[in-house]
Every structure is written in structure tokens, then in C-alpha cells.
Amino acid sequence: MLDAPEERAAEERAAEERPAEERAPEERPAAAAADPVAPPPARRAPLRRTAAPDPRSAGGRALRAALAAYARDDYVDAARQLTKLARVGNAEAQYRLGFLYAQGKGVLGNLGDAIVWYRRAAEQGHVEAQYQLSLAYFFGGHAHFEVGRWYETSAEIDKTTADRNLELMFPNGIGVLQDHAEALRWSIAAAEQGHVEAQARTGTMYARGFGCETDYEAARRWYLLAAEQGDASAEFGLGVLHANGFGVGIDLPAAARWYEKSAAKGYADAQLALGLMCASGAGMERDPERAVLLFRQAADAGNPRARHNLALHLVRGDGVPQNLVMAETYFRQAARQSYTPAMVQLGRMYSLGQGTAQSESEAALWYRAAAEAGDAEAQFMIAALHARGDGVPKRLVDAARWFEKAAEQGHATAQFNIGVFYRDGSGVERDPARAVEWFGRAADQGLAVAQANLGKLYLSGDGVPQDAKAAARLLARAAEAGDPDAETTLGILFLQGHGVDHDPAAAEELFRLAAERGYAPAWFQLGNFYSEDRGSGTNPSEAARCYRGAAEAGHLASQLIIARNHLAGIWGPRDEAAAAAWFRRAAEAGHAGAQFQLATMYCTAAGVPKDLDAAVAWYRRAAEQGERIAQYNLAVMLVRGDGVEPDPEEALNWYRKAAEQGVPEAQIALGDFYATGRGVAVDCDEARRWFDKAAGQGHEGAAARLAALARLQAQQVQGQQPANAPAPQTGPQRAGSGS
């Protein structure tokens, strides 16, 4: 039903662009700075400020006293003293008090009050306050201290009362709405005063279009200013611009130089980006050993993408000895950081038993986690597990749901698979029009199997108006890509002149191409091709070779042709043993007709030793699949006790099934059972009904039985003992081709 899941590179599908066309398939340098992460507020000391009070003044002495209280961890006293100074306009005190509210030290922590004091200091030109205010507006939210938790708990019970109490206790609120434009305004204010981190962040905001239109030139200017002060994040940002040609020409060597400077300062994103360039040889000689070193440095700093890439190198043994156990460790570390490509790889390792014990259920857990996080590859994989029932319950509804989610994200193989589901009605209501849609989307991505299947829908007119020419075009595209099913189907069209010109030579060539790829139906078509006279006679030996090629690959129709030809002596002397061998292969593959033929051969010792037990077993398998002559023959053997203990009750059941399928001998036998009351109550009307059915098919014994039945009923009416009642038929097994 499904193609095997297509192995795809599990590298991050991030929004960043590649810095060069040539990249290792699973390794891409970060092309844009990662979303900024808020540093701890006021984490540097000493703090910069625009106008510090004279330490000899009263305000200066009071500020020193407040800072001393802070230094000895007496935050309540520090807050009290800073509040007095802040209320009279001391910018440094306002900034410090904002910091205490943001940290929840000495006061009830909440971002609303922090913003108020940061803004008052920022409006006086306090550079650190401006920067912290920018961070607060960039990220938004509220400080997650007790106030926030109290409010959230209360709001779950009574939001109206919680809002009223919040407004009463915290008129400034406990948080701030995200506002990138306001964040950019304050970041620029701090950057213009030379705040290096603000300069770097301003560059990032211009580069990413946070709070403004994307402006790479402005980003470059601010990055350069920060880089001149040695800021690693700005150096990384400049590397990104040069790697991608954002506002400058693409210059991979320049990108590498900037990444190098940043990486040397321990900046993990730069170490990752430089490692990716080393791994792929972008802008430099490929150096997997150095790539591994850089990945390890970034991984040690906690970078999940670096951990993922380091694990990939450990899996491949690229630049480092292969170590699947260590690879599993790094994949797991990255996965626990919610890095979805690592979750997918970890799932794959559990599925394959690489570096850990094989466990489809554990693989499913990681695939599901990544799938729920939106990773298309993981959605495809969890769908495939549900389709097969590996590690999860086999549920086609769930498989269809996940295939469709992955398909909606552009996963070509998922688009094909959900197309198959809609075509066949597997896990969804059958909808050939939707199948056409999904096959078309996958076909547009160049997936040959989707092109071939879409072509077949155009051939049949299923879900789309029938169009042989459109079908031929789609099949030709798939055939050019080497799809053997498309080659074979297109060959049939050339043979028929359907949608294309009649061209047997082209058909033969396409069949041969597909056959050389090991495609059994193509071998079968070649066998048919050489079996037919196309003006120059047939080629039985070549036909036999081709049928054998298909049969060896498990093609049932070819196995049956070979078996029947051996049985009939078409390709040489009759060879019952060879026929039995090929019937057995088809029978073991579940073909009911082959099971019937093999049972008959065991009954008659044709090509195999006579074995009635084996005959019963094979008749039963064919009968259970609805093969009507097998049902009749099995009933005969159950009546006689041939190869099995006699069982008239089961025999009656199989006679009935065969009779209902129109086997006249079974209808006669079933009538006999009712006429004589063998295993059932005597029922002459029911007996007559079955005899009539057999007579309607021209069965020679039916008329005699009807006459005997009429005499029997007449005698019963006259009160005489019955004479010459029809006897149950237990005639010989019928040997034939089966149905």
C-alpha cells in the first residue's frame, strides 16, 4: 500500500538561507543570527550611566549606601533606599530599582513596575536602562515570580476578581506587551551612546526586520560598530551577511573570517557556522576534523544544532572515528532541548538499533514528539509506523492524518502516500479527486512514482477526466526519471497505440529498461511480447526466459504461466514435477488457483507423491479463499474420509458454499443431503430446489434425481415405504484449473 519511507536528510529546516550553493546535505551554516536571547538584566558591572551623581553629594552618598545594602544581600533595605532616590529623579537609582523589580529582590517581582523605572531612567539617557527596556519590549511577557503565579492561579478561579485585585495592587501591571518597534527605538538610543550589546542587537533587528523593514545596510553599519568593540555576536552577524549576500556580495572567505573571530571568543553560533563551512568545504578546503572540533566546542556550550551535527559526524565517522553510542548521546541531548531534527535522528537510531537497543516503540515516541512540534519528516515517519503497525497500533486513520500533515508542509513522499490513501480509501473516505490533487503536488516536485500514479489515474479517468495523452506525458516524465512502473505502463501504451503512436520497438525497449531494474511486471510484459506473433513469428525460448525472470522475482501470473506450460508441455516435454514446483511457489504466496492445482496434483500423484493429507490442506486453503471447485472437492474428501477424518457436517457446509457459487455437482450433493436427511432434517422441497438448479445447468443426473424425488413423495402420500431414494453423491474429485 505504501512506498517504503524515503530516507531524507534530517538537518534543520530553518528559515535561514544557505551561505553557498554547495553544502553537505545535512550541514548548513546558520545564515541569519539566531533569535536574540535576553541576557540577565544589568548583568555587567560597573554599570554605565550618562550622569552619575557626585559621590560627595548627599545623593551620591545615599546611592552608595543603597548599593552597599545590595552588596550584602540586604535587598529590602536596598529597595527602600533606591525608591527614595528614584522618586526624586535619580536615574541610576531608577535603573537599579527597575532591576530589583525585574529580579524580584527586595520587592514583589513584576515586570510592570520594572518597566516604569527603566523608562524613567531611560528617558534621562541612562544607557543601561535603555538597553534593558529594549529587551523587555522585545520579549514581552511578565517576570515569572510569585505575583505572576498568584495572578494566574486566581484568574483560573475568578478572572474578574483577579483582574480587579491586580489593578488595585499593581497599577502598572505585572508585564509588558511585546512591541518590536518600541524595542528597536530604545535599542537605537542605547546603541547611539556606544552600548556595544545594543549596537549588535540593533544590527540583528534590522537584519531580521524586527520592528522595522529589513535593512541589511543598516544592520551592517551597527554590526561593524559593535565588532570594532570586539562583540562576538556582531562578528557573527557580519559573517551571516557575507555568507548570504545580505546587503553585500556573497563572500564566503569574508564570512569565514568573521565567524573565525566570533568563534575564537567562544560564541557558539559562530563555532557552529564555521564548523558547517569546514564540513562542507564552503569558502575553504573541506576540513571535517576541524568541523568536529568546532561542533564539539559549540555542543559543550549547549548549542543543540551543534550537538546534532557532531552526532551526524560520529554516525558517519567523518573527521572522527565512528561512535554510534556517543552519537546517540549527542542526539539525545539535542532532542531534550526540543531540537526536532535530533528527535528524528534519535527515532531513526532506535528504529535501526544503532548505538542503542532496537526499539520501534521508543522510535515512535521520538518521532511523535518531533511530529507534534511540526517537523514534516517526523510526521511522515510516525505516519509510516501507524501504517505498518511498527511500535504503535496499526491505525490507518492515524497514518492518514500524519501523512496529510506532512504533505501540507510539502513533504513529497507524504503527498504521494496520502494520495494513495485517498485513491484506495485507506484511513479516509475514498476520494479520487483528492488523490489526483496530492499526486499532482508530489509530481510537481519531481517524484517519479507520483507522476506514474497520476498518469494511471488519467488513463482510467478516476478522479479526473480520462485523457490518454496526458497520461502518456506524465508516464514519460516518470520513465525518464527511471521509474520502472512508468516505463512498463508507457510500454503498454506504445504497444496499444493508446495516447501515443503504435510503436512495438519502443515498447520492447521500455519493457527491457524496466526489467533490467529488476521490475517483475516488466519481465512479464516481455514474456507476453515474445509469446505473440508480430509478423516475424514468436520467440518461445526468449518468452520462457522472461517469464522465468518475473517468476523468480515473485510475479504470480508468471509463475502460473510457467507451471501450466510445463504441465501442457508447451516449451518442451511435459514436466509435471516442474509444474508442481511452480504451482507450490504461487500457492505459498496465497494464489487460490495454484493452491487448488497443487491439491489436485497431490490427489493424483502428478509430479509429486500421492499425499491426501497435503491435498486436503491445500484444498482447504483454496476453499477458504472462495475457490468453488476446491470447496466441492474438500467436501467430497470430508465425506469419504480421504486424508482426513470423515466429517459430514463440515462437508455439508462446503457443499453449500460451492453450490451457492453454481457448482452443479455440489448442488446435486446438497440436494441428496436434504432428500435423505443426512446431517439435516429431510426436506424434499429444499432437495428439489437444488436439483432444479443443477438441472438448469444441464447436469445429467439432475433429471433422474428429480424423478426419484417425485416418486418418493408420491409413495409418502400413499403411505408406502420409500424405495430407490436418491443416494448422496460422493463422486471423484474434480481436477481442473480452478476459478
XYZ file of C-alpha atoms in Angstrom:
739
model
C 0.000 0.000 0.000
C 2.845 2.385 0.812
C 6.188 3.024 -0.595
C 8.933 2.474 1.927
C 9.534 5.738 3.715
C 12.062 7.797 1.779
C 15.233 8.448 3.794
C 15.635 12.184 3.914
C 18.286 14.388 5.465
C 17.200 15.315 8.961
C 19.050 18.615 9.166
C 17.171 21.646 10.458
C 14.657 23.128 8.055
C 15.217 26.637 9.378
C 14.270 29.934 7.799
C 17.897 30.828 7.216
C 19.336 30.709 3.714
C 22.384 28.632 2.765
C 25.586 30.663 2.581
C 26.728 28.774 -0.511
C 25.256 26.560 -3.179
C 27.483 23.608 -2.385
C 26.753 22.212 1.054
C 26.874 18.861 2.735
C 23.258 17.656 2.617
C 22.761 17.757 6.353
C 25.058 20.625 7.303
C 24.257 24.259 6.680
C 25.885 27.300 8.189
C 23.453 29.442 10.074
C 22.582 32.154 7.614
C 20.943 34.551 9.974
C 21.564 35.333 13.554
C 19.518 33.232 15.880
C 16.649 34.944 17.669
C 18.276 37.028 20.366
C 18.230 35.602 23.826
C 17.704 38.038 26.649
C 20.792 38.325 28.809
C 20.274 38.654 32.539
C 19.253 42.274 33.182
C 22.026 44.515 34.381
C 24.474 41.656 34.440
C 27.587 43.813 33.931
C 29.436 45.853 36.491
C 30.244 48.620 36.809
C 27.120 49.951 35.122
C 27.380 52.709 32.568
C 25.256 55.774 33.032
C 25.065 59.188 31.461
C 25.269 61.348 34.545
C 26.354 59.683 37.737
C 25.735 61.736 40.871
C 28.719 63.269 42.585
C 29.761 60.683 45.169
C 30.441 63.545 47.604
C 26.865 64.837 47.323
C 24.020 63.671 49.527
C 22.525 61.830 46.570
C 25.867 60.186 45.867
C 26.255 59.069 49.469
C 22.683 57.708 49.529
C 23.285 55.789 46.322
C 26.486 54.313 47.748
C 24.568 53.245 50.826
C 21.861 51.577 48.693
C 24.477 49.745 46.635
C 26.240 48.642 49.807
C 22.964 47.202 51.092
C 22.606 45.356 47.787
C 26.166 44.032 48.026
C 25.479 42.498 51.446
C 22.277 40.906 50.070
C 20.023 43.201 52.054
C 17.696 43.735 49.132
C 14.799 45.100 51.192
C 16.960 47.959 52.528
C 18.456 48.495 49.063
C 14.968 48.760 47.564
C 13.832 51.176 50.267
C 16.772 53.499 49.743
C 16.675 53.279 45.950
C 12.961 54.078 45.950
C 13.594 57.348 47.804
C 16.289 58.337 45.302
C 14.295 57.185 42.292
C 11.286 59.269 43.304
C 13.366 62.416 43.292
C 14.651 61.649 39.782
C 17.975 59.897 40.324
C 18.453 57.999 37.008
C 20.895 55.443 38.404
C 18.556 54.701 41.301
C 15.632 54.409 38.898
C 17.573 51.926 36.797
C 18.694 49.943 39.864
C 15.182 49.879 41.261
C 13.865 48.630 37.913
C 16.442 45.882 38.105
C 15.206 44.846 41.588
C 11.606 44.643 40.321
C 12.723 42.620 37.313
C 14.637 40.238 39.580
C 12.104 40.137 42.412
C 14.723 41.099 45.007
C 13.548 43.120 47.997
C 10.202 43.746 46.283
C 7.408 41.708 44.745
C 8.948 40.918 41.392
C 6.944 42.056 38.366
C 7.939 43.410 35.009
C 5.274 46.132 35.018
C 6.965 48.126 37.786
C 10.400 47.334 36.342
C 9.331 48.906 33.037
C 8.142 52.069 34.800
C 11.504 52.662 36.481
C 13.572 51.563 33.462
C 11.648 54.035 31.314
C 12.163 56.948 33.752
C 15.889 56.269 33.768
C 15.977 55.713 30.014
C 14.235 58.985 29.336
C 17.048 60.670 31.241
C 19.531 58.986 28.912
C 20.619 56.124 31.139
C 22.158 53.789 28.595
C 21.783 50.518 30.507
C 18.170 51.316 31.282
C 17.587 51.977 27.600
C 19.067 48.618 26.717
C 17.106 46.699 29.363
C 13.927 48.488 28.301
C 14.619 47.371 24.732
C 14.991 43.775 25.879
C 11.758 43.929 27.841
C 9.785 45.210 24.855
C 11.452 42.739 22.515
C 10.457 39.661 24.508
C 7.316 40.921 26.268
C 5.530 38.841 28.888
C 5.931 39.181 32.627
C 8.557 38.217 35.095
C 7.618 34.747 36.293
C 7.757 35.407 40.006
C 5.186 34.879 42.711
C 2.988 37.753 41.525
C 2.573 36.218 38.107
C 1.857 32.805 39.552
C -0.614 34.214 42.077
C -2.470 36.058 39.342
C -2.613 33.052 37.002
C -3.912 30.807 39.800
C -6.547 33.343 40.857
C -7.631 34.032 37.291
C -8.391 30.329 36.790
C -10.872 30.585 39.675
C -12.353 34.076 39.115
C -10.740 36.201 36.414
C -12.843 39.307 37.134
C -11.822 39.403 40.798
C -8.228 38.555 39.904
C -8.087 41.459 37.412
C -9.582 43.875 39.959
C -7.139 42.853 42.677
C -4.245 43.044 40.218
C -5.175 46.585 39.206
C -5.515 47.588 42.870
C -2.198 46.101 43.949
C -0.176 46.671 40.772
C -1.476 49.712 38.882
C 1.487 49.407 36.494
C 0.587 45.813 35.694
C 2.918 42.859 36.037
C 4.114 42.598 32.461
C 4.507 44.274 29.119
C 3.184 43.505 25.649
C 5.746 42.549 23.037
C 6.496 45.599 20.902
C 9.408 45.222 18.478
C 9.129 48.804 17.210
C 9.474 50.158 20.749
C 12.274 47.676 21.400
C 14.135 48.956 18.338
C 13.659 52.599 19.396
C 15.289 52.027 22.780
C 17.950 49.746 21.358
C 18.984 52.509 18.927
C 19.028 55.002 21.791
C 21.474 52.840 23.746
C 23.476 51.971 20.634
C 23.971 55.648 19.782
C 25.618 56.073 23.187
C 28.082 53.319 22.304
C 26.452 50.432 24.153
C 28.086 47.535 22.354
C 25.402 44.939 23.032
C 22.721 47.389 21.933
C 24.655 48.035 18.731
C 24.823 44.308 17.998
C 21.150 43.801 18.835
C 20.145 46.765 16.702
C 22.027 45.184 13.832
C 20.155 41.929 14.369
C 16.790 43.681 14.481
C 17.486 45.459 11.179
C 18.746 42.205 9.646
C 15.665 40.267 10.730
C 13.089 43.013 10.262
C 12.074 43.187 13.913
C 10.166 46.429 14.426
C 11.163 47.731 11.006
C 11.561 46.823 7.365
C 14.554 44.586 6.774
C 17.564 46.822 6.154
C 20.814 44.938 5.662
C 22.855 48.082 5.142
C 21.733 49.475 8.489
C 22.380 46.068 10.043
C 25.896 46.042 8.630
C 26.653 49.524 9.997
C 25.581 48.637 13.514
C 27.325 45.248 13.387
C 30.556 46.971 12.323
C 30.348 49.440 15.211
C 29.867 46.617 17.694
C 32.518 44.482 16.016
C 35.027 47.308 16.370
C 34.474 46.932 20.109
C 35.064 43.179 19.807
C 31.457 41.994 20.188
C 31.244 38.334 19.184
C 27.556 38.395 18.255
C 28.156 41.309 15.872
C 31.077 39.489 14.289
C 28.806 36.506 13.797
C 26.142 38.757 12.291
C 28.642 40.133 9.774
C 29.561 36.582 8.862
C 25.904 35.846 8.183
C 25.559 38.885 5.916
C 28.627 37.936 3.865
C 27.695 34.257 3.725
C 24.288 35.002 2.241
C 24.900 38.180 0.282
C 22.568 40.178 2.527
C 23.339 43.793 1.661
C 26.754 42.796 0.337
C 28.034 40.433 -2.314
C 28.314 36.804 -1.275
C 31.827 36.428 0.083
C 32.395 33.119 1.819
C 36.042 33.770 2.750
C 34.963 37.039 4.408
C 32.143 35.198 6.187
C 34.633 32.623 7.425
C 36.920 35.364 8.757
C 34.111 36.964 10.741
C 32.927 33.595 12.018
C 36.519 32.818 12.986
C 36.791 35.986 15.101
C 33.494 35.300 16.822
C 34.221 31.611 17.341
C 37.559 32.431 18.933
C 35.622 34.333 21.609
C 33.568 31.221 22.325
C 30.422 32.347 20.504
C 28.606 29.041 19.939
C 26.576 30.087 16.879
C 29.776 31.165 15.143
C 31.507 27.926 16.090
C 28.577 26.065 14.584
C 28.536 28.160 11.391
C 32.294 27.866 10.901
C 32.087 24.137 11.604
C 29.453 23.755 8.899
C 31.668 25.577 6.418
C 34.602 23.361 7.324
C 32.449 20.260 6.983
C 31.113 21.199 3.562
C 34.176 22.970 2.173
C 32.263 26.208 1.536
C 34.733 29.044 1.043
C 37.648 26.912 2.205
C 39.192 23.476 1.900
C 36.981 20.824 3.434
C 38.254 20.029 6.908
C 35.982 17.575 8.738
C 38.405 17.198 11.646
C 38.236 20.908 12.410
C 34.475 20.846 11.864
C 34.178 18.198 14.561
C 36.324 20.280 16.923
C 34.142 23.352 16.371
C 30.934 21.386 16.709
C 32.219 19.915 19.957
C 33.041 23.389 21.320
C 29.570 24.667 20.466
C 27.985 21.469 21.762
C 29.807 21.852 25.075
C 28.256 25.324 25.270
C 24.840 23.720 24.920
C 24.088 24.516 21.277
C 21.544 21.855 20.170
C 22.254 22.193 16.459
C 25.956 21.708 17.097
C 25.196 18.613 19.144
C 23.103 17.319 16.268
C 25.831 17.925 13.680
C 28.510 16.432 15.919
C 26.321 13.339 16.235
C 25.964 13.139 12.448
C 29.757 13.095 12.084
C 30.016 10.421 14.763
C 27.464 8.304 12.891
C 29.349 8.639 9.606
C 32.837 8.516 11.068
C 33.594 11.774 9.247
C 36.510 13.634 10.837
C 36.221 11.446 13.885
C 36.138 7.678 14.484
C 32.632 6.305 14.142
C 30.972 6.042 17.540
C 27.259 5.268 17.418
C 26.894 5.194 21.199
C 28.337 8.701 21.546
C 26.246 9.841 18.582
C 23.105 8.618 20.346
C 24.152 10.619 23.432
C 24.513 13.870 21.476
C 21.291 13.276 19.541
C 19.516 12.724 22.851
C 20.966 15.890 24.367
C 19.791 17.932 21.390
C 16.416 16.193 21.357
C 15.881 17.056 25.011
C 16.429 20.683 24.004
C 13.445 20.266 21.653
C 15.630 20.298 18.543
C 13.357 18.399 16.188
C 15.946 17.129 13.645
C 17.726 15.428 16.542
C 14.451 13.869 17.658
C 14.027 12.455 14.156
C 17.573 11.082 14.099
C 17.144 9.600 17.562
C 13.965 7.917 16.384
C 15.847 6.527 13.391
C 18.628 5.167 15.618
C 16.107 3.353 17.815
C 14.330 2.036 14.753
C 17.577 0.639 13.338
C 19.144 -0.313 16.665
C 22.162 1.935 16.071
C 24.108 2.817 19.213
C 21.251 1.527 21.340
C 18.905 -1.424 21.629
C 16.455 -1.604 18.732
C 13.016 -0.401 19.817
C 10.261 0.639 17.448
C 8.163 1.861 20.370
C 10.963 4.164 21.576
C 11.480 5.324 18.000
C 7.787 6.129 17.810
C 7.991 8.239 20.973
C 10.681 10.475 19.473
C 9.057 10.631 16.046
C 5.784 11.637 17.682
C 7.446 14.325 19.794
C 9.048 15.846 16.707
C 5.845 15.418 14.710
C 3.812 17.275 17.314
C 6.443 20.028 17.197
C 5.670 20.355 13.479
C 8.582 18.523 11.859
C 7.419 17.211 8.485
C 9.897 14.327 8.332
C 8.806 13.148 11.776
C 5.154 13.417 10.771
C 5.948 11.247 7.765
C 7.782 8.686 9.889
C 5.080 8.382 12.590
C 2.518 8.003 9.792
C 4.554 5.187 8.259
C 4.776 3.445 11.647
C 0.996 3.620 12.075
C 0.535 2.336 8.516
C 2.722 -0.707 9.258
C 1.885 -1.121 12.941
C 5.554 -0.889 13.973
C 5.959 0.269 17.577
C 2.426 1.701 17.572
C -1.010 0.225 16.901
C -1.729 -0.222 13.205
C -4.251 2.541 12.584
C -4.703 3.773 9.052
C -6.778 6.722 10.271
C -3.789 7.983 12.285
C -1.443 7.207 9.406
C -3.581 9.249 7.044
C -3.769 12.157 9.487
C 0.006 12.379 9.901
C 0.711 11.819 6.198
C -1.606 14.706 5.396
C 0.078 16.988 7.942
C 3.484 16.226 6.420
C 2.057 16.595 2.915
C 0.691 20.035 3.729
C 4.250 21.068 4.614
C 5.470 19.966 1.192
C 6.878 16.523 2.028
C 6.745 14.922 -1.426
C 6.617 11.289 -0.350
C 3.904 12.084 2.193
C 1.959 13.798 -0.584
C 2.235 10.625 -2.638
C 1.241 8.396 0.271
C -1.836 10.414 1.234
C -2.723 10.342 -2.454
C -2.595 6.524 -2.290
C -4.819 6.616 0.809
C -7.421 8.790 -0.925
C -7.251 6.673 -4.079
C -7.758 3.412 -2.190
C -9.952 4.678 0.648
C -7.405 3.656 3.288
C -7.909 5.509 6.569
C -10.047 8.100 4.771
C -13.157 8.113 2.628
C -12.216 7.211 -0.924
C -11.801 10.435 -2.881
C -10.011 10.005 -6.232
C -10.165 13.760 -6.894
C -8.128 14.383 -3.730
C -5.770 11.621 -4.824
C -5.273 13.461 -8.114
C -4.552 16.672 -6.189
C -1.933 15.098 -3.924
C -0.324 13.053 -6.685
C -0.118 16.259 -8.695
C 1.611 18.181 -5.909
C 4.144 15.401 -5.435
C 4.583 15.084 -9.208
C 5.326 18.824 -9.433
C 8.201 18.214 -7.019
C 9.601 15.632 -9.431
C 8.597 12.498 -7.528
C 8.528 9.920 -10.308
C 6.258 7.429 -8.533
C 3.658 10.175 -8.109
C 3.925 11.088 -11.797
C 3.395 7.434 -12.720
C 0.365 7.035 -10.477
C -1.143 10.303 -11.636
C -0.691 9.099 -15.198
C -2.594 5.916 -14.353
C -5.490 7.952 -12.958
C -5.629 9.884 -16.222
C -5.666 6.560 -18.053
C -8.590 5.248 -16.047
C -10.421 8.566 -15.696
C -10.586 8.069 -11.935
C -10.951 11.433 -10.203
C -10.062 13.286 -13.405
C -11.395 13.265 -16.992
C -9.896 10.374 -18.950
C -7.003 11.607 -21.058
C -4.601 9.073 -22.552
C -2.300 11.743 -23.973
C -1.933 13.487 -20.617
C -1.334 10.085 -19.051
C 1.394 9.320 -21.589
C 3.115 12.662 -20.886
C 3.156 12.017 -17.144
C 4.359 8.450 -17.604
C 7.098 9.679 -19.945
C 8.332 12.124 -17.270
C 8.430 9.350 -14.686
C 10.055 6.941 -17.150
C 12.792 9.478 -17.902
C 13.495 9.541 -14.164
C 13.899 5.760 -14.240
C 10.626 4.688 -12.635
C 10.139 1.055 -13.772
C 6.369 1.065 -13.271
C 6.106 4.110 -15.549
C 8.405 2.507 -18.128
C 6.263 -0.632 -18.141
C 2.924 1.201 -18.345
C 4.212 3.507 -21.065
C 5.460 0.448 -22.950
C 1.949 -0.988 -22.870
C 0.612 2.286 -24.314
C 3.140 2.117 -27.160
C 2.133 -1.485 -27.795
C -1.541 -0.496 -27.948
C -1.053 2.858 -29.663
C -3.086 4.428 -26.869
C -2.277 8.094 -26.259
C 0.910 7.634 -28.306
C 1.819 6.274 -31.722
C 1.807 2.498 -32.083
C 5.471 1.561 -31.660
C 6.279 -2.027 -30.622
C 10.024 -1.347 -30.767
C 9.655 1.492 -28.244
C 7.504 -0.765 -26.080
C 10.117 -3.524 -26.141
C 12.869 -1.075 -25.193
C 10.858 0.322 -22.272
C 9.992 -3.159 -21.029
C 13.648 -4.113 -21.198
C 14.790 -0.994 -19.323
C 12.325 -1.696 -16.520
C 13.221 -5.379 -16.454
C 16.901 -4.540 -16.092
C 15.939 -2.623 -12.952
C 14.530 -5.864 -11.574
C 10.875 -4.924 -12.073
C 8.965 -8.220 -12.318
C 5.915 -6.888 -14.238
C 8.281 -5.687 -16.975
C 9.717 -9.205 -17.316
C 6.134 -10.468 -17.557
C 5.305 -7.959 -20.312
C 8.429 -9.013 -22.196
C 7.300 -12.630 -21.877
C 3.940 -11.673 -23.380
C 5.715 -9.644 -26.068
C 7.807 -12.587 -27.238
C 4.880 -15.008 -26.978
C 2.874 -13.090 -29.582
C 3.464 -13.195 -33.323
C 4.145 -9.667 -34.540
C 4.810 -10.632 -38.128
C 8.110 -12.414 -37.631
C 6.912 -15.327 -35.517
C 7.060 -15.926 -31.796
C 10.157 -16.443 -29.692
C 9.227 -19.144 -27.160
C 12.704 -19.505 -25.671
C 13.011 -15.756 -25.016
C 9.455 -15.659 -23.692
C 10.267 -18.503 -21.303
C 13.409 -16.715 -20.116
C 11.464 -13.525 -19.437
C 8.595 -15.273 -17.669
C 11.164 -17.054 -15.537
C 12.798 -13.728 -14.654
C 9.425 -12.429 -13.465
C 8.544 -15.666 -11.696
C 11.833 -15.768 -9.801
C 11.011 -12.248 -8.562
C 7.701 -13.490 -7.197
C 5.381 -12.482 -10.051
C 2.354 -14.780 -9.582
C 0.963 -14.622 -13.109
C 4.370 -15.614 -14.495
C 4.688 -18.484 -12.020
C 1.288 -19.798 -13.147
C 2.177 -19.471 -16.839
C 5.386 -21.437 -16.312
C 3.583 -24.104 -14.285
C 0.805 -24.544 -16.849
C 3.217 -24.587 -19.773
C 5.264 -27.324 -18.062
C 2.062 -29.226 -17.384
C 0.943 -28.900 -21.020
C 4.404 -29.493 -22.496
C 4.309 -26.228 -24.462
C 8.011 -25.417 -24.005
C 9.218 -28.997 -24.355
C 8.375 -32.387 -22.867
C 5.598 -32.389 -20.262
C 7.209 -31.929 -16.846
C 4.743 -32.469 -14.004
C 7.417 -32.124 -11.305
C 8.460 -28.693 -12.569
C 4.799 -27.698 -12.851
C 4.158 -28.764 -9.256
C 7.180 -26.796 -8.048
C 5.928 -23.585 -9.650
C 2.335 -24.167 -8.526
C 3.724 -24.567 -4.993
C 5.501 -21.190 -5.137
C 2.324 -19.481 -6.267
C 0.271 -21.420 -3.733
C 2.549 -20.420 -0.880
C 2.155 -16.810 -2.000
C -1.596 -17.234 -1.471
C -2.907 -17.770 -5.014
C -6.131 -19.804 -4.651
C -5.999 -21.279 -8.159
C -2.457 -22.525 -7.592
C -3.478 -23.996 -4.232
C -6.295 -25.861 -5.982
C -3.984 -27.196 -8.712
C -1.381 -28.323 -6.192
C -4.031 -30.148 -4.153
C -5.260 -31.915 -7.286
C -1.702 -32.980 -8.129
C -1.307 -34.457 -4.627
C -4.555 -36.360 -5.151
C -3.423 -37.786 -8.490
C 0.315 -38.160 -7.782
C 1.080 -35.826 -10.690
C 4.634 -34.512 -10.255
C 4.519 -35.159 -6.508
C 3.987 -38.299 -4.408
C 0.323 -39.005 -3.683
C -0.492 -37.346 -0.374
C -4.160 -36.980 0.523
C -3.338 -35.159 3.772
C -1.491 -32.489 1.783
C -4.326 -32.419 -0.746
C -6.866 -31.697 1.994
C -4.669 -28.947 3.420
C -4.268 -27.182 0.056
C -7.936 -27.637 -0.917
C -8.876 -26.099 2.435
C -6.640 -23.045 1.871
C -8.114 -22.519 -1.575
C -11.657 -23.130 -0.331
C -11.253 -20.551 2.428
C -10.413 -18.019 -0.289
C -13.655 -18.830 -2.065
C -12.296 -21.185 -4.769
C -15.543 -23.027 -5.587
C -14.174 -26.279 -7.062
C -11.803 -26.567 -4.100
C -14.814 -26.187 -1.811
C -16.579 -29.049 -3.628
C -13.520 -31.316 -3.662
C -12.848 -30.652 0.021
C -16.449 -31.649 0.794
C -16.052 -34.898 -1.168
C -12.886 -35.772 0.763
C -14.587 -34.955 4.083
C -17.450 -37.298 3.193
C -15.102 -40.100 2.161
C -12.569 -39.543 4.903
C -9.757 -39.207 2.359
C -6.742 -37.667 4.118
C -8.985 -36.551 6.952
C -11.450 -37.980 9.472
C -14.935 -38.190 7.905
C -16.987 -35.145 8.830
C -20.388 -34.986 7.098
C -21.328 -31.804 8.940
C -18.308 -29.878 7.659
C -18.768 -31.491 4.255
C -22.325 -30.167 4.150
C -21.006 -26.669 4.858
C -18.530 -26.806 1.963
C -21.081 -28.361 -0.400
C -23.403 -25.459 0.398
C -20.699 -22.852 -0.314
C -19.820 -24.496 -3.630
C -23.482 -24.926 -4.552
C -24.191 -21.271 -3.868
C -21.379 -20.459 -6.311
C -23.069 -22.537 -9.016
C -21.152 -25.839 -8.964
C -23.777 -28.302 -10.257
C -22.127 -31.348 -8.626
C -22.298 -29.547 -5.294
C -25.937 -28.654 -5.904
C -26.721 -32.349 -6.567
C -24.813 -33.390 -3.426
C -26.582 -30.788 -1.326
C -29.963 -31.939 -2.705
C -29.046 -35.524 -1.799
C -28.331 -34.476 1.807
C -31.785 -32.909 2.099
C -33.515 -35.796 0.298
C -32.042 -38.426 2.613
C -31.875 -36.382 5.810
C -28.146 -36.926 6.176
C -26.869 -34.362 8.675
C -30.055 -32.305 8.246
C -33.788 -32.853 8.560
C -35.391 -34.375 5.471
C -36.634 -31.505 3.301
C -37.859 -32.593 -0.126
C -38.674 -29.034 -1.151
C -35.120 -27.924 -0.416
C -33.778 -31.003 -2.194
C -35.916 -30.244 -5.250
C -34.701 -26.616 -5.255
C -31.070 -27.692 -5.502
C -31.789 -30.434 -8.062
C -33.632 -27.832 -10.159
C -30.588 -25.546 -10.036
C -28.329 -28.365 -11.218
C -30.802 -29.324 -13.945
C -30.849 -25.724 -15.108
C -27.128 -26.044 -15.737
C -27.602 -29.238 -17.745
C -26.353 -31.719 -15.161
C -27.181 -35.197 -16.485
C -28.020 -36.711 -13.082
C -30.381 -33.942 -12.044
C -33.370 -35.196 -14.043
C -33.070 -38.692 -12.572
C -32.925 -37.283 -9.056
C -35.931 -35.088 -9.628
C -37.846 -38.150 -10.910
C -36.740 -40.242 -7.937
C -37.720 -37.443 -5.588
C -41.156 -37.236 -7.200
C -41.649 -40.999 -6.753
C -40.541 -40.732 -3.160
C -43.045 -38.012 -2.412
C -45.829 -39.959 -4.176
C -45.112 -43.040 -2.088
C -45.150 -40.940 1.055
C -48.570 -39.592 0.090
C -49.821 -43.173 -0.427
C -48.369 -44.225 2.877
C -45.871 -46.657 1.305
C -42.284 -47.150 2.375
C -39.851 -45.120 0.261
C -37.912 -47.015 -2.365
C -34.994 -46.012 -4.532
C -34.408 -42.688 -2.725
C -31.581 -40.681 -4.240
C -28.248 -41.570 -2.695
C -25.784 -38.883 -1.667
C -23.184 -38.199 -4.310
C -19.614 -38.684 -3.287
C -18.126 -38.827 -6.741
C -14.476 -38.301 -7.563
C -12.720 -35.031 -7.028
C -12.781 -32.696 -9.964
C -9.430 -31.710 -11.317
C -9.301 -28.522 -13.296
C -7.903 -25.039 -13.405
C -9.955 -23.735 -10.547
C -11.835 -20.497 -10.664
